[in-house]
Short mmCIF file of C-alpha atoms in Angstrom, two decimals:
data_model
loop_
_atom_site.label_atom_id
_atom_site.label_comp_id
_atom_site.label_asym_id
_atom_site.label_seq_id
_atom_site.Cartn_x
_atom_site.Cartn_y
_atom_site.Cartn_z
CA UNK B 1 0.10 -0.02 -0.06
CA UNK B 2 1.29 3.39 -0.95
CA UNK B 3 0.79 6.57 0.78
CA UNK B 4 -2.03 7.57 -1.83
CA UNK B 5 -2.28 4.85 -4.11
CA UNK B 6 -3.39 1.33 -3.57
CA UNK B 7 -1.25 -1.77 -4.13
CA UNK B 8 -3.68 -2.64 -7.29
CA UNK B 9 -3.05 0.94 -8.73
CA UNK B 10 0.70 0.65 -8.33
CA UNK B 11 0.77 -2.48 -9.99
CA UNK B 12 -1.62 -1.09 -12.79
CA UNK B 13 1.02 1.61 -13.36
CA UNK B 14 3.78 -0.78 -13.74
CA UNK B 15 1.79 -2.84 -16.13
CA UNK B 16 -0.03 -0.35 -18.03
CA UNK B 17 1.84 2.70 -17.70
CA UNK B 18 -0.61 5.02 -16.20
CA UNK B 19 -2.97 5.38 -13.28
CA UNK B 20 -6.19 7.28 -13.77
CA UNK B 21 -9.06 8.98 -11.70
CA UNK B 22 -6.82 10.28 -8.92
CA UNK B 23 -8.72 12.67 -6.62
CA UNK B 24 -6.36 15.82 -6.22
CA UNK B 25 -8.22 19.08 -5.72
CA UNK B 26 -11.50 19.75 -3.95
CA UNK B 27 -14.15 21.77 -5.86
CA UNK B 28 -13.09 25.08 -4.17
CA UNK B 29 -9.62 24.79 -5.30
CA UNK B 30 -10.46 23.93 -8.91
CA UNK B 31 -12.84 27.17 -9.05
CA UNK B 32 -9.66 29.13 -7.52
CA UNK B 33 -7.48 27.81 -10.26
CA UNK B 34 -10.07 28.37 -12.92
CA UNK B 35 -10.64 31.99 -11.71
CA UNK B 36 -6.97 32.74 -11.52
CA UNK B 37 -6.48 31.33 -15.08
CA UNK B 38 -9.34 33.36 -16.63
CA UNK B 39 -8.38 36.54 -15.03
CA UNK B 40 -4.73 36.17 -16.27
CA UNK B 41 -6.26 35.67 -19.72
CA UNK B 42 -8.50 38.76 -19.75
CA UNK B 43 -5.73 40.94 -18.15
CA UNK B 44 -2.61 40.00 -20.14
CA UNK B 45 -4.11 38.29 -23.39
CA UNK B 46 -0.83 39.08 -25.25
CA UNK B 47 1.19 36.90 -22.70
CA UNK B 48 -1.14 33.83 -22.62
CA UNK B 49 0.60 31.88 -25.49
CA UNK B 50 4.13 32.01 -24.00
CA UNK B 51 3.34 32.11 -20.33
CA UNK B 52 1.26 29.02 -20.21
CA UNK B 53 3.65 27.23 -22.03
CA UNK B 54 7.12 25.77 -21.04
CA UNK B 55 8.23 25.81 -17.66
CA UNK B 56 5.00 27.91 -16.50
CA UNK B 57 5.84 26.90 -13.03
CA UNK B 58 8.97 29.38 -13.17
CA UNK B 59 6.35 32.21 -14.23
CA UNK B 60 3.32 31.66 -12.29
CA UNK B 61 3.15 31.15 -8.71
CA UNK B 62 -0.29 29.42 -8.60
CA UNK B 63 0.83 26.80 -11.04
CA UNK B 64 4.13 25.97 -8.88
CA UNK B 65 1.79 25.64 -5.83
CA UNK B 66 -0.57 23.11 -7.44
CA UNK B 67 2.68 21.14 -8.42
CA UNK B 68 3.47 21.04 -4.68
CA UNK B 69 -0.04 19.77 -3.63
CA UNK B 70 0.19 17.05 -1.09
CA UNK B 71 -2.31 14.94 -2.89
CA UNK B 72 -0.64 15.11 -5.96
CA UNK B 73 2.97 14.46 -4.63
CA UNK B 74 1.72 11.61 -2.39
CA UNK B 75 0.66 9.67 -5.49
CA UNK B 76 3.84 10.77 -7.41
CA UNK B 77 5.95 9.51 -4.54
CA UNK B 78 4.20 5.84 -4.73
CA UNK B 79 5.46 5.81 -8.19
CA UNK B 80 8.68 7.24 -8.45
CA UNK B 81 10.00 7.65 -4.88
CA UNK B 82 10.40 10.39 -2.29
CA UNK B 83 13.05 12.62 -3.97
CA UNK B 84 10.88 14.45 -6.73
CA UNK B 85 11.92 17.65 -9.11
CA UNK B 86 9.33 19.37 -10.70
CA UNK B 87 10.82 19.73 -14.08
CA UNK B 88 8.04 21.26 -16.20
CA UNK B 89 4.66 22.57 -16.02
CA UNK B 90 2.39 23.76 -18.96
CA UNK B 91 -1.23 24.45 -19.55
CA UNK B 92 -3.11 22.49 -21.96
CA UNK B 93 -6.27 24.34 -22.70
CA UNK B 94 -8.75 23.58 -25.71
CA UNK B 95 -11.69 25.97 -26.64
CA UNK B 96 -14.71 24.39 -28.31
CA UNK B 97 -13.89 24.09 -31.95
CA UNK B 98 -10.14 24.10 -31.29
CA UNK B 99 -8.45 22.12 -34.13
CA UNK B 100 -5.34 21.36 -31.95
CA UNK B 101 -4.52 17.72 -32.21
CA UNK B 102 -1.39 16.50 -30.15
CA UNK B 103 -0.66 13.46 -32.26
CA UNK B 104 0.63 10.36 -30.88
CA UNK B 105 3.88 10.79 -28.92
CA UNK B 106 6.18 9.68 -26.22
CA UNK B 107 7.52 12.38 -24.10
CA UNK B 108 10.48 10.72 -23.30
CA UNK B 109 11.46 9.96 -27.03
CA UNK B 110 14.05 12.41 -27.76
CA UNK B 111 16.14 12.85 -24.55
CA UNK B 112 16.05 9.51 -22.47
CA UNK B 113 15.81 9.95 -18.59
CA UNK B 114 16.57 7.34 -16.15
CA UNK B 115 14.98 6.58 -13.99
CA UNK B 116 11.99 7.76 -16.09
CA UNK B 117 9.89 10.63 -15.02
CA UNK B 118 6.21 10.50 -14.73
CA UNK B 119 3.60 13.21 -16.36
CA UNK B 120 0.58 14.31 -14.10
CA UNK B 121 -2.52 15.60 -16.20
CA UNK B 122 -4.48 17.60 -13.66
CA UNK B 123 -8.01 18.36 -15.10
CA UNK B 124 -9.67 21.81 -14.35
CA UNK B 125 -12.61 20.95 -16.50
CA UNK B 126 -14.24 17.61 -17.53
CA UNK B 127 -12.03 15.63 -19.82
CA UNK B 128 -13.91 13.59 -22.20
CA UNK B 129 -13.44 12.19 -25.64
CA UNK B 130 -15.69 14.82 -27.08
CA UNK B 131 -13.62 17.74 -25.88
CA UNK B 132 -10.17 16.51 -26.92
CA UNK B 133 -9.40 14.55 -23.56
CA UNK B 134 -6.17 12.62 -23.21
CA UNK B 135 -5.95 9.10 -24.77
CA UNK B 136 -3.22 6.44 -24.16
CA UNK B 137 -2.01 3.06 -25.29
CA UNK B 138 -1.64 0.70 -22.30
CA UNK B 139 1.76 -1.06 -22.01
CA UNK B 140 3.34 1.01 -24.52
CA UNK B 141 5.71 2.38 -21.98
CA UNK B 142 8.04 -0.41 -22.49
CA UNK B 143 10.24 1.12 -25.10
CA UNK B 144 10.81 3.91 -27.47
CA UNK B 145 8.64 3.45 -30.81
CA UNK B 146 10.09 4.56 -34.09
CA UNK B 147 9.17 8.09 -34.78
CA UNK B 148 9.19 11.19 -37.02
CA UNK B 149 9.97 14.94 -36.15
CA UNK B 150 7.34 17.38 -36.81
CA UNK B 151 6.50 20.95 -35.65
CA UNK B 152 4.17 20.85 -32.63
CA UNK B 153 0.72 22.47 -32.99
CA UNK B 154 0.87 25.98 -32.25
CA UNK B 155 4.43 25.65 -31.30
CA UNK B 156 6.45 27.16 -34.09
CA UNK B 157 9.87 25.77 -34.65
CA UNK B 158 9.52 23.27 -31.73
CA UNK B 159 10.03 19.78 -32.96
CA UNK B 160 8.19 16.87 -31.55
CA UNK B 161 8.34 13.14 -32.05
CA UNK B 162 5.33 11.61 -33.42
CA UNK B 163 5.01 7.74 -33.32
CA UNK B 164 5.07 6.17 -36.81
CA UNK B 165 2.73 3.28 -36.26
CA UNK B 166 -0.18 3.33 -33.74
CA UNK B 167 -2.93 0.76 -33.25
CA UNK B 168 -5.49 3.21 -32.25
CA UNK B 169 -7.99 0.28 -31.49
CA UNK B 170 -6.26 -0.32 -28.36
CA UNK B 171 -6.23 3.18 -27.06
CA UNK B 172 -8.19 4.24 -23.96
CA UNK B 173 -9.76 7.54 -23.06
CA UNK B 174 -8.62 9.20 -19.78
CA UNK B 175 -11.79 10.56 -18.80
CA UNK B 176 -11.76 12.81 -15.79
CA UNK B 177 -13.80 15.21 -13.75
CA UNK B 178 -12.58 18.39 -12.49
CA UNK B 179 -9.98 18.10 -9.80
CA UNK B 180 -8.95 14.59 -10.94
CA UNK B 181 -5.56 13.61 -12.37
CA UNK B 182 -4.14 10.80 -14.54
CA UNK B 183 -0.42 10.23 -14.00
CA UNK B 184 1.42 8.37 -16.75
CA UNK B 185 4.93 7.15 -17.53
CA UNK B 186 7.06 9.45 -19.89
CA UNK B 187 7.15 6.77 -22.38
CA UNK B 188 3.43 6.13 -22.71
CA UNK B 189 2.07 6.49 -26.26
CA UNK B 190 -0.53 9.29 -25.69
CA UNK B 191 -2.19 12.10 -27.69
CA UNK B 192 -5.36 14.26 -27.81
CA UNK B 193 -7.93 15.06 -30.55
CA UNK B 194 -9.20 18.42 -31.44
CA UNK B 195 -11.93 19.54 -29.10
CA UNK B 196 -15.21 18.99 -31.26
CA UNK B 197 -17.61 19.58 -28.14
CA UNK B 198 -19.18 22.70 -26.72
CA UNK B 199 -17.21 23.05 -23.44
CA UNK B 200 -13.62 24.14 -22.93
CA UNK B 201 -11.00 21.50 -21.77
CA UNK B 202 -8.56 22.98 -19.18
CA UNK B 203 -5.62 21.20 -17.79
CA UNK B 204 -2.43 21.71 -16.14
CA UNK B 205 0.27 19.00 -16.91
CA UNK B 206 3.38 18.50 -14.89
CA UNK B 207 6.59 16.51 -15.44
CA UNK B 208 8.11 14.98 -12.07
CA UNK B 209 11.51 13.36 -12.28
CA UNK B 210 13.39 11.43 -9.65
CA UNK B 211 15.97 13.42 -8.25
CA UNK B 212 18.58 10.52 -8.95
CA UNK B 213 17.75 10.66 -12.49
CA UNK B 214 20.09 11.49 -15.41
CA UNK B 215 19.55 12.57 -18.85
CA UNK B 216 21.45 10.91 -21.90
CA UNK B 217 21.89 14.15 -23.55
CA UNK B 218 22.56 17.74 -21.82
CA UNK B 219 21.38 18.59 -18.47
CA UNK B 220 17.95 19.38 -17.39
CA UNK B 221 16.82 21.50 -14.48
CA UNK B 222 13.97 21.32 -12.03
CA UNK B 223 12.56 22.73 -8.54
CA UNK B 224 12.82 20.23 -5.85
CA UNK B 225 9.48 19.79 -4.27
CA UNK B 226 9.76 16.71 -2.16
CA UNK B 227 12.78 14.97 -0.34
CA UNK B 228 16.40 15.52 -0.94
CA UNK B 229 18.56 15.98 -4.09
CA UNK B 230 21.86 14.26 -3.12
CA UNK B 231 23.05 14.07 -6.79
CA UNK B 232 22.83 17.19 -8.31
CA UNK B 233 22.21 15.71 -11.84
CA UNK B 234 19.63 18.53 -12.61
CA UNK B 235 20.25 22.21 -11.98
CA UNK B 236 18.16 23.79 -9.42
CA UNK B 237 15.55 26.34 -10.68
CA UNK B 238 14.17 29.34 -8.60
CA UNK B 239 10.79 29.62 -7.05
CA UNK B 240 8.41 32.11 -8.77
CA UNK B 241 7.30 35.30 -7.14
CA UNK B 242 3.72 36.05 -7.06
CA UNK B 243 2.46 37.41 -10.39
CA UNK B 244 4.11 37.66 -13.77
CA UNK B 245 7.02 39.88 -12.54
CA UNK B 246 10.19 40.62 -14.32
CA UNK B 247 12.28 38.48 -12.09
CA UNK B 248 10.12 35.41 -13.05
CA UNK B 249 10.56 36.12 -16.71
CA UNK B 250 14.29 36.70 -16.52
CA UNK B 251 14.71 33.56 -14.15
CA UNK B 252 12.92 31.27 -16.78
CA UNK B 253 14.60 33.01 -19.80
CA UNK B 254 18.00 32.18 -17.85
CA UNK B 255 17.06 28.59 -17.14
CA UNK B 256 15.76 27.84 -20.66
CA UNK B 257 18.90 29.58 -22.35
CA UNK B 258 21.23 27.79 -20.08
CA UNK B 259 19.69 24.32 -19.87
CA UNK B 260 18.25 24.11 -23.35
CA UNK B 261 18.80 20.26 -23.95
CA UNK B 262 15.63 18.83 -21.91
CA UNK B 263 12.68 16.58 -22.77
CA UNK B 264 10.64 19.59 -23.53
CA UNK B 265 12.92 21.29 -26.50
CA UNK B 266 14.98 18.18 -27.19
CA UNK B 267 18.60 17.51 -28.19
CA UNK B 268 20.21 20.60 -29.84
CA UNK B 269 20.55 20.06 -33.61
CA UNK B 270 23.75 21.19 -35.53
CA UNK B 271 23.82 24.63 -36.19
CA UNK B 272 20.26 24.96 -34.26
CA UNK B 273 19.39 28.42 -32.57
CA UNK B 274 17.85 27.78 -29.18
CA UNK B 275 14.41 29.13 -29.27
CA UNK B 276 11.54 28.95 -26.73
CA UNK B 277 8.25 30.97 -26.03
CA UNK B 278 9.21 34.20 -24.39
CA UNK B 279 8.65 38.13 -24.69
CA UNK B 280 10.83 41.06 -23.91
CA UNK B 281 10.03 42.11 -20.57
#
């Protein structure tokens, strides 16, 4: 029996590569996060695209705090151990009619991390097949599949690994209510379709990495959110101040410029210029 998860849930994760339907947030907590998100969108629409993207946990204090939520970290600890780094957080929102299709991919394909990290999808709205909810292929985390590189949807010049052959008949939908999470292995083949429904899909996704882990290319960075880092394989990251401050923007810029070879941006290709979403402050 784990801290948060049952033995069956932990065994299911080892076998299938995911555990879903984990209660994380109370309704009031969901409402507060949705209100903060929508207030930011209304007040700073010009900053939404980049501030909600790579390492939003370095920019927005409420994103960082959710990644430190005890109920979430308890479940993560049951899967990867007590020494935990938060190595990324991003919003993944889809408005009704959004054509964004995150094709089948494995987040650990371009840069390998051992021991492997996990990804937590925390739903701030219902996640359903109709509104572009997440899907995954059980058991597909056993190895990296052959892939091709393509530009990510809405992410100009960022290359993402798309799995070449997928038997979609084997896929399962991770249907979630607001405040619930699915946690999956970084090598699980997963994706999500366009939002063909009438409701907005809102979610925050987090990468949680064992502090003992190493990358096979470059050096990553992260915020220690539980336990100790006795290894120092990942560079430490600053904690965000309240609000989208100059210090937060410059801190994120420094981290992504210095530690640009990470699972988010991939290995640096010959002659490639490091690019990431940003705006002069």
